[in-house]
mmCIF file of C-alpha atoms in Angstrom:
data_model
loop_
_atom_site.group_PDB
_atom_site.id
_atom_site.type_symbol
_atom_site.label_atom_id
_atom_site.label_comp_id
_atom_site.label_asym_id
_atom_site.label_seq_id
_atom_site.Cartn_x
_atom_site.Cartn_y
_atom_site.Cartn_z
ATOM 1 C CA UNK A 1428 -8.897 -16.045 -6.149
ATOM 2 C CA UNK A 1429 -6.049 -16.575 -8.427
ATOM 3 C CA UNK A 1430 -3.791 -14.164 -6.688
ATOM 4 C CA UNK A 1431 -4.321 -15.839 -3.242
ATOM 5 C CA UNK A 1432 -2.788 -18.852 -5.144
ATOM 6 C CA UNK A 1433 0.251 -17.222 -6.549
ATOM 7 C CA UNK A 1434 2.515 -18.496 -3.772
ATOM 8 C CA UNK A 1435 1.170 -22.086 -4.281
ATOM 9 C CA UNK A 1436 1.379 -22.033 -7.990
ATOM 10 C CA UNK A 1437 4.983 -20.855 -7.855
ATOM 11 C CA UNK A 1438 5.688 -23.976 -5.982
ATOM 12 C CA UNK A 1439 3.327 -26.281 -7.945
ATOM 13 C CA UNK A 1440 5.310 -25.003 -11.174
ATOM 14 C CA UNK A 1441 8.550 -26.021 -9.569
ATOM 15 C CA UNK A 1442 7.342 -29.647 -9.116
ATOM 16 C CA UNK A 1443 6.332 -29.590 -5.399
ATOM 17 C CA UNK A 1444 2.889 -31.210 -4.589
ATOM 18 C CA UNK A 1445 2.767 -31.277 -0.864
ATOM 19 C CA UNK A 1446 2.146 -27.693 0.414
ATOM 20 C CA UNK A 1447 1.020 -26.820 3.871
ATOM 21 C CA UNK A 1448 -0.259 -23.389 5.093
ATOM 22 C CA UNK A 1449 0.247 -22.419 8.835
ATOM 23 C CA UNK A 1450 -1.143 -19.771 10.773
ATOM 24 C CA UNK A 1451 -1.822 -18.719 14.505
ATOM 25 C CA UNK A 1452 -4.576 -17.045 16.453
ATOM 26 C CA UNK A 1453 -4.338 -15.382 19.864
ATOM 27 C CA UNK A 1454 -0.850 -13.783 19.876
ATOM 28 C CA UNK A 1455 -2.183 -10.499 21.390
ATOM 29 C CA UNK A 1456 -4.636 -11.570 24.063
ATOM 30 C CA UNK A 1457 -4.130 -11.244 27.921
ATOM 31 C CA UNK A 1458 -5.492 -14.528 28.394
ATOM 32 C CA UNK A 1459 -5.800 -18.261 27.016
ATOM 33 C CA UNK A 1460 -3.439 -20.100 24.713
ATOM 34 C CA UNK A 1461 -1.978 -19.266 21.398
ATOM 35 C CA UNK A 1462 -3.520 -21.705 18.782
ATOM 36 C CA UNK A 1463 -1.639 -22.752 15.738
ATOM 37 C CA UNK A 1464 -3.213 -24.809 12.770
ATOM 38 C CA UNK A 1465 -1.635 -26.332 9.833
ATOM 39 C CA UNK A 1466 -3.322 -27.535 6.972
ATOM 40 C CA UNK A 1467 -2.601 -29.267 3.527
ATOM 41 C CA UNK A 1468 -5.557 -28.393 0.969
ATOM 42 C CA UNK A 1469 -6.264 -29.525 -2.387
ATOM 43 C CA UNK A 1470 -5.173 -26.778 -4.810
ATOM 44 C CA UNK A 1471 -7.047 -28.108 -8.077
ATOM 45 C CA UNK A 1472 -9.005 -25.331 -9.384
ATOM 46 C CA UNK A 1473 -12.422 -27.180 -8.974
ATOM 47 C CA UNK A 1474 -11.668 -27.859 -5.296
ATOM 48 C CA UNK A 1475 -10.742 -24.381 -4.133
ATOM 49 C CA UNK A 1476 -13.446 -23.436 -1.325
ATOM 50 C CA UNK A 1477 -15.094 -20.215 -2.369
ATOM 51 C CA UNK A 1478 -14.945 -17.394 0.259
ATOM 52 C CA UNK A 1479 -11.778 -18.391 1.945
ATOM 53 C CA UNK A 1480 -9.906 -15.147 3.208
ATOM 54 C CA UNK A 1481 -8.034 -13.865 6.191
ATOM 55 C CA UNK A 1482 -9.909 -14.849 9.020
ATOM 56 C CA UNK A 1483 -9.971 -11.322 10.526
ATOM 57 C CA UNK A 1484 -11.893 -10.109 7.497
ATOM 58 C CA UNK A 1485 -14.876 -12.690 7.843
ATOM 59 C CA UNK A 1486 -17.936 -12.753 10.175
ATOM 60 C CA UNK A 1487 -18.137 -15.298 12.938
ATOM 61 C CA UNK A 1488 -20.850 -17.166 11.187
ATOM 62 C CA UNK A 1489 -18.865 -17.107 7.971
ATOM 63 C CA UNK A 1490 -15.676 -18.489 9.567
ATOM 64 C CA UNK A 1491 -17.786 -21.359 11.207
ATOM 65 C CA UNK A 1492 -19.116 -22.289 7.838
ATOM 66 C CA UNK A 1493 -15.787 -22.324 6.222
ATOM 67 C CA UNK A 1494 -14.139 -24.145 9.111
ATOM 68 C CA UNK A 1495 -16.452 -27.278 8.455
ATOM 69 C CA UNK A 1496 -15.690 -27.151 4.685
ATOM 70 C CA UNK A 1497 -12.128 -26.791 5.264
ATOM 71 C CA UNK A 1498 -12.055 -29.750 7.660
ATOM 72 C CA UNK A 1499 -13.942 -31.862 5.217
ATOM 73 C CA UNK A 1500 -11.683 -30.876 2.339
ATOM 74 C CA UNK A 1501 -8.366 -31.040 3.768
ATOM 75 C CA UNK A 1502 -6.010 -33.836 2.964
ATOM 76 C CA UNK A 1503 -4.314 -33.289 6.481
ATOM 77 C CA UNK A 1504 -4.636 -30.695 9.241
ATOM 78 C CA UNK A 1505 -3.291 -30.294 12.684
ATOM 79 C CA UNK A 1506 -4.302 -27.675 15.461
ATOM 80 C CA UNK A 1507 -1.892 -27.171 18.412
ATOM 81 C CA UNK A 1508 -2.414 -24.976 21.553
ATOM 82 C CA UNK A 1509 0.537 -23.560 23.542
ATOM 83 C CA UNK A 1510 -0.681 -22.728 26.971
ATOM 84 C CA UNK A 1511 -0.234 -19.545 29.182
ATOM 85 C CA UNK A 1512 2.687 -21.210 31.345
ATOM 86 C CA UNK A 1513 4.809 -21.722 28.290
ATOM 87 C CA UNK A 1514 3.783 -18.218 27.003
ATOM 88 C CA UNK A 1515 5.002 -16.813 30.155
ATOM 89 C CA UNK A 1516 8.182 -18.776 30.317
ATOM 90 C CA UNK A 1517 9.563 -18.402 26.708
ATOM 91 C CA UNK A 1518 7.586 -15.377 25.398
ATOM 92 C CA UNK A 1519 4.753 -15.335 22.916
ATOM 93 C CA UNK A 1520 7.064 -15.125 19.639
ATOM 94 C CA UNK A 1521 8.885 -18.127 20.891
ATOM 95 C CA UNK A 1522 5.544 -19.920 22.056
ATOM 96 C CA UNK A 1523 4.117 -19.271 18.403
ATOM 97 C CA UNK A 1524 7.097 -20.964 16.825
ATOM 98 C CA UNK A 1525 6.883 -23.734 19.000
ATOM 99 C CA UNK A 1526 3.319 -24.312 18.043
ATOM 100 C CA UNK A 1527 4.093 -23.924 14.480
ATOM 101 C CA UNK A 1528 7.013 -26.498 14.524
ATOM 102 C CA UNK A 1529 4.796 -28.915 16.317
ATOM 103 C CA UNK A 1530 1.799 -28.221 13.822
ATOM 104 C CA UNK A 1531 4.228 -29.396 10.985
ATOM 105 C CA UNK A 1532 5.824 -32.256 12.730
ATOM 106 C CA UNK A 1533 2.303 -33.581 13.781
ATOM 107 C CA UNK A 1534 0.926 -33.578 10.197
ATOM 108 C CA UNK A 1535 0.301 -37.183 9.038
ATOM 109 C CA UNK A 1536 2.571 -36.389 6.115
ATOM 110 C CA UNK A 1537 5.736 -34.210 5.780
ATOM 111 C CA UNK A 1538 5.026 -31.375 3.650
ATOM 112 C CA UNK A 1539 7.747 -30.431 1.006
ATOM 113 C CA UNK A 1540 6.684 -26.565 1.463
ATOM 114 C CA UNK A 1541 5.335 -24.769 4.174
ATOM 115 C CA UNK A 1542 3.761 -21.113 3.709
ATOM 116 C CA UNK A 1543 3.723 -19.366 7.013
ATOM 117 C CA UNK A 1544 1.949 -16.040 8.059
ATOM 118 C CA UNK A 1545 4.728 -13.764 8.925
ATOM 119 C CA UNK A 1546 6.644 -15.818 11.363
ATOM 120 C CA UNK A 1547 10.164 -17.208 10.403
ATOM 121 C CA UNK A 1548 10.739 -20.818 11.421
ATOM 122 C CA UNK A 1549 13.072 -23.426 9.914
ATOM 123 C CA UNK A 1550 12.330 -27.191 9.511
ATOM 124 C CA UNK A 1551 14.837 -29.608 8.257
ATOM 125 C CA UNK A 1552 14.479 -30.653 4.582
ATOM 126 C CA UNK A 1553 11.303 -28.331 4.311
ATOM 127 C CA UNK A 1554 10.982 -25.075 2.258
ATOM 128 C CA UNK A 1555 9.587 -22.498 4.729
ATOM 129 C CA UNK A 1556 8.397 -19.305 3.270
ATOM 130 C CA UNK A 1557 7.279 -16.514 5.628
ATOM 131 C CA UNK A 1558 4.989 -14.136 3.996
ATOM 132 C CA UNK A 1559 3.857 -10.772 5.558
ATOM 133 C CA UNK A 1560 0.058 -10.561 5.836
ATOM 134 C CA UNK A 1561 0.169 -14.195 4.254
ATOM 135 C CA UNK A 1562 -3.558 -14.947 5.483
ATOM 136 C CA UNK A 1563 -4.513 -12.306 2.915
ATOM 137 C CA UNK A 1564 -2.129 -13.473 0.204
ATOM 138 C CA UNK A 1565 -2.215 -17.374 0.382
ATOM 139 C CA UNK A 1566 -5.118 -19.547 0.167
ATOM 140 C CA UNK A 1567 -3.392 -22.226 2.239
ATOM 141 C CA UNK A 1568 -2.375 -19.788 4.932
ATOM 142 C CA UNK A 1569 -6.057 -18.410 4.945
ATOM 143 C CA UNK A 1570 -7.308 -21.931 5.457
ATOM 144 C CA UNK A 1571 -5.008 -22.309 8.368
ATOM 145 C CA UNK A 1572 -5.969 -18.909 9.793
ATOM 146 C CA UNK A 1573 -9.759 -19.886 9.809
ATOM 147 C CA UNK A 1574 -8.936 -23.257 11.563
ATOM 148 C CA UNK A 1575 -6.778 -21.436 14.274
ATOM 149 C CA UNK A 1576 -9.268 -18.488 14.755
ATOM 150 C CA UNK A 1577 -12.341 -20.869 15.184
ATOM 151 C CA UNK A 1578 -10.633 -23.302 17.241
ATOM 152 C CA UNK A 1579 -9.296 -20.752 19.713
ATOM 153 C CA UNK A 1580 -12.697 -18.940 19.752
ATOM 154 C CA UNK A 1581 -14.519 -22.268 20.684
ATOM 155 C CA UNK A 1582 -11.891 -22.942 23.484
ATOM 156 C CA UNK A 1583 -12.545 -19.396 24.891
ATOM 157 C CA UNK A 1584 -16.166 -20.100 25.042
ATOM 158 C CA UNK A 1585 -15.276 -23.163 27.106
ATOM 159 C CA UNK A 1586 -12.977 -20.999 29.404
ATOM 160 C CA UNK A 1587 -15.832 -18.605 29.763
ATOM 161 C CA UNK A 1588 -17.999 -21.214 31.570
ATOM 162 C CA UNK A 1589 -15.199 -22.114 33.837
ATOM 163 C CA UNK A 1590 -14.248 -18.535 34.530
ATOM 164 C CA UNK A 1591 -17.509 -16.476 34.201
ATOM 165 C CA UNK A 1592 -16.040 -13.305 35.721
ATOM 166 C CA UNK A 1593 -14.123 -12.219 32.776
ATOM 167 C CA UNK A 1594 -16.918 -12.578 29.747
ATOM 168 C CA UNK A 1595 -14.298 -14.478 27.641
ATOM 169 C CA UNK A 1596 -17.180 -15.399 25.400
ATOM 170 C CA UNK A 1597 -17.401 -11.835 24.194
ATOM 171 C CA UNK A 1598 -13.700 -10.596 23.875
ATOM 172 C CA UNK A 1599 -11.958 -14.101 23.554
ATOM 173 C CA UNK A 1600 -9.205 -12.830 25.909
ATOM 174 C CA UNK A 1601 -8.390 -9.675 24.286
ATOM 175 C CA UNK A 1602 -7.520 -6.536 26.302
ATOM 176 C CA UNK A 1603 -10.823 -4.828 25.813
ATOM 177 C CA UNK A 1604 -11.899 -2.063 28.377
ATOM 178 C CA UNK A 1605 -14.377 -4.530 29.953
ATOM 179 C CA UNK A 1606 -11.678 -7.272 30.134
ATOM 180 C CA UNK A 1607 -9.229 -5.032 31.978
ATOM 181 C CA UNK A 1608 -11.972 -3.594 34.375
ATOM 182 C CA UNK A 1609 -12.850 -7.237 35.359
ATOM 183 C CA UNK A 1610 -9.149 -8.229 35.646
ATOM 184 C CA UNK A 1611 -8.671 -5.292 38.217
ATOM 185 C CA UNK A 1612 -11.898 -6.279 40.133
ATOM 186 C CA UNK A 1613 -11.538 -10.060 40.358
ATOM 187 C CA UNK A 1614 -7.943 -10.400 39.819
ATOM 188 C CA UNK A 1615 -6.402 -12.804 37.220
ATOM 189 C CA UNK A 1616 -7.245 -16.570 36.849
ATOM 190 C CA UNK A 1617 -4.838 -19.230 35.921
ATOM 191 C CA UNK A 1618 -5.597 -18.513 32.052
ATOM 192 C CA UNK A 1619 -4.219 -14.914 32.262
ATOM 193 C CA UNK A 1620 -0.815 -14.407 30.802
ATOM 194 C CA UNK A 1621 1.371 -13.003 33.779
ATOM 195 C CA UNK A 1622 3.658 -11.398 31.415
ATOM 196 C CA UNK A 1623 0.923 -9.635 29.567
ATOM 197 C CA UNK A 1624 -1.129 -8.327 32.545
ATOM 198 C CA UNK A 1625 1.551 -6.834 34.633
ATOM 199 C CA UNK A 1626 0.691 -3.336 33.628
ATOM 200 C CA UNK A 1627 -2.945 -3.946 34.970
ATOM 201 C CA UNK A 1628 -2.633 -5.973 37.792
ATOM 202 C CA UNK A 1629 -0.316 -5.685 40.926
ATOM 203 C CA UNK A 1630 1.541 -9.006 42.138
#
């Protein structure tokens, strides 16, 4: 775990104490919102949650267990959704940045440092460091990654009940063979990203 705290320790050693991690889930799917989570975690050695890692490397069961532990331990966290209409209007990267900026602004305390997975954003009077593969390199980002992934997956289960033709509960909106076949068969629902599905569905 020590190497996953390298970025946090760099800033702690410079006297910063309020460090947030930010990550998103759902940039790639054909349907559903993009979800962004920000979180400020205790960084004392005895309060580090064992098993936290990049959410993509964890089983669904493990992610759900860690989600509860992170929510319980976090000083502050925020979860934001940016819906399909906005994604189609401003593109997925800009929608992700919008979600990230909102996730910083809506924390109950203003962080001094924000560690972000890959995406570059700027916030006044806050150090923002973008880290490639940050969810595997920073504990704070990994915690945010788990919050974002689990929150979005749970939302997709709700959307599956609303739009049962697409089997969202299985693929969470990603472009699997089954999803594309159902999209061609039934046409899009309101949760499909028009800008993402134009290659599969004619207007």
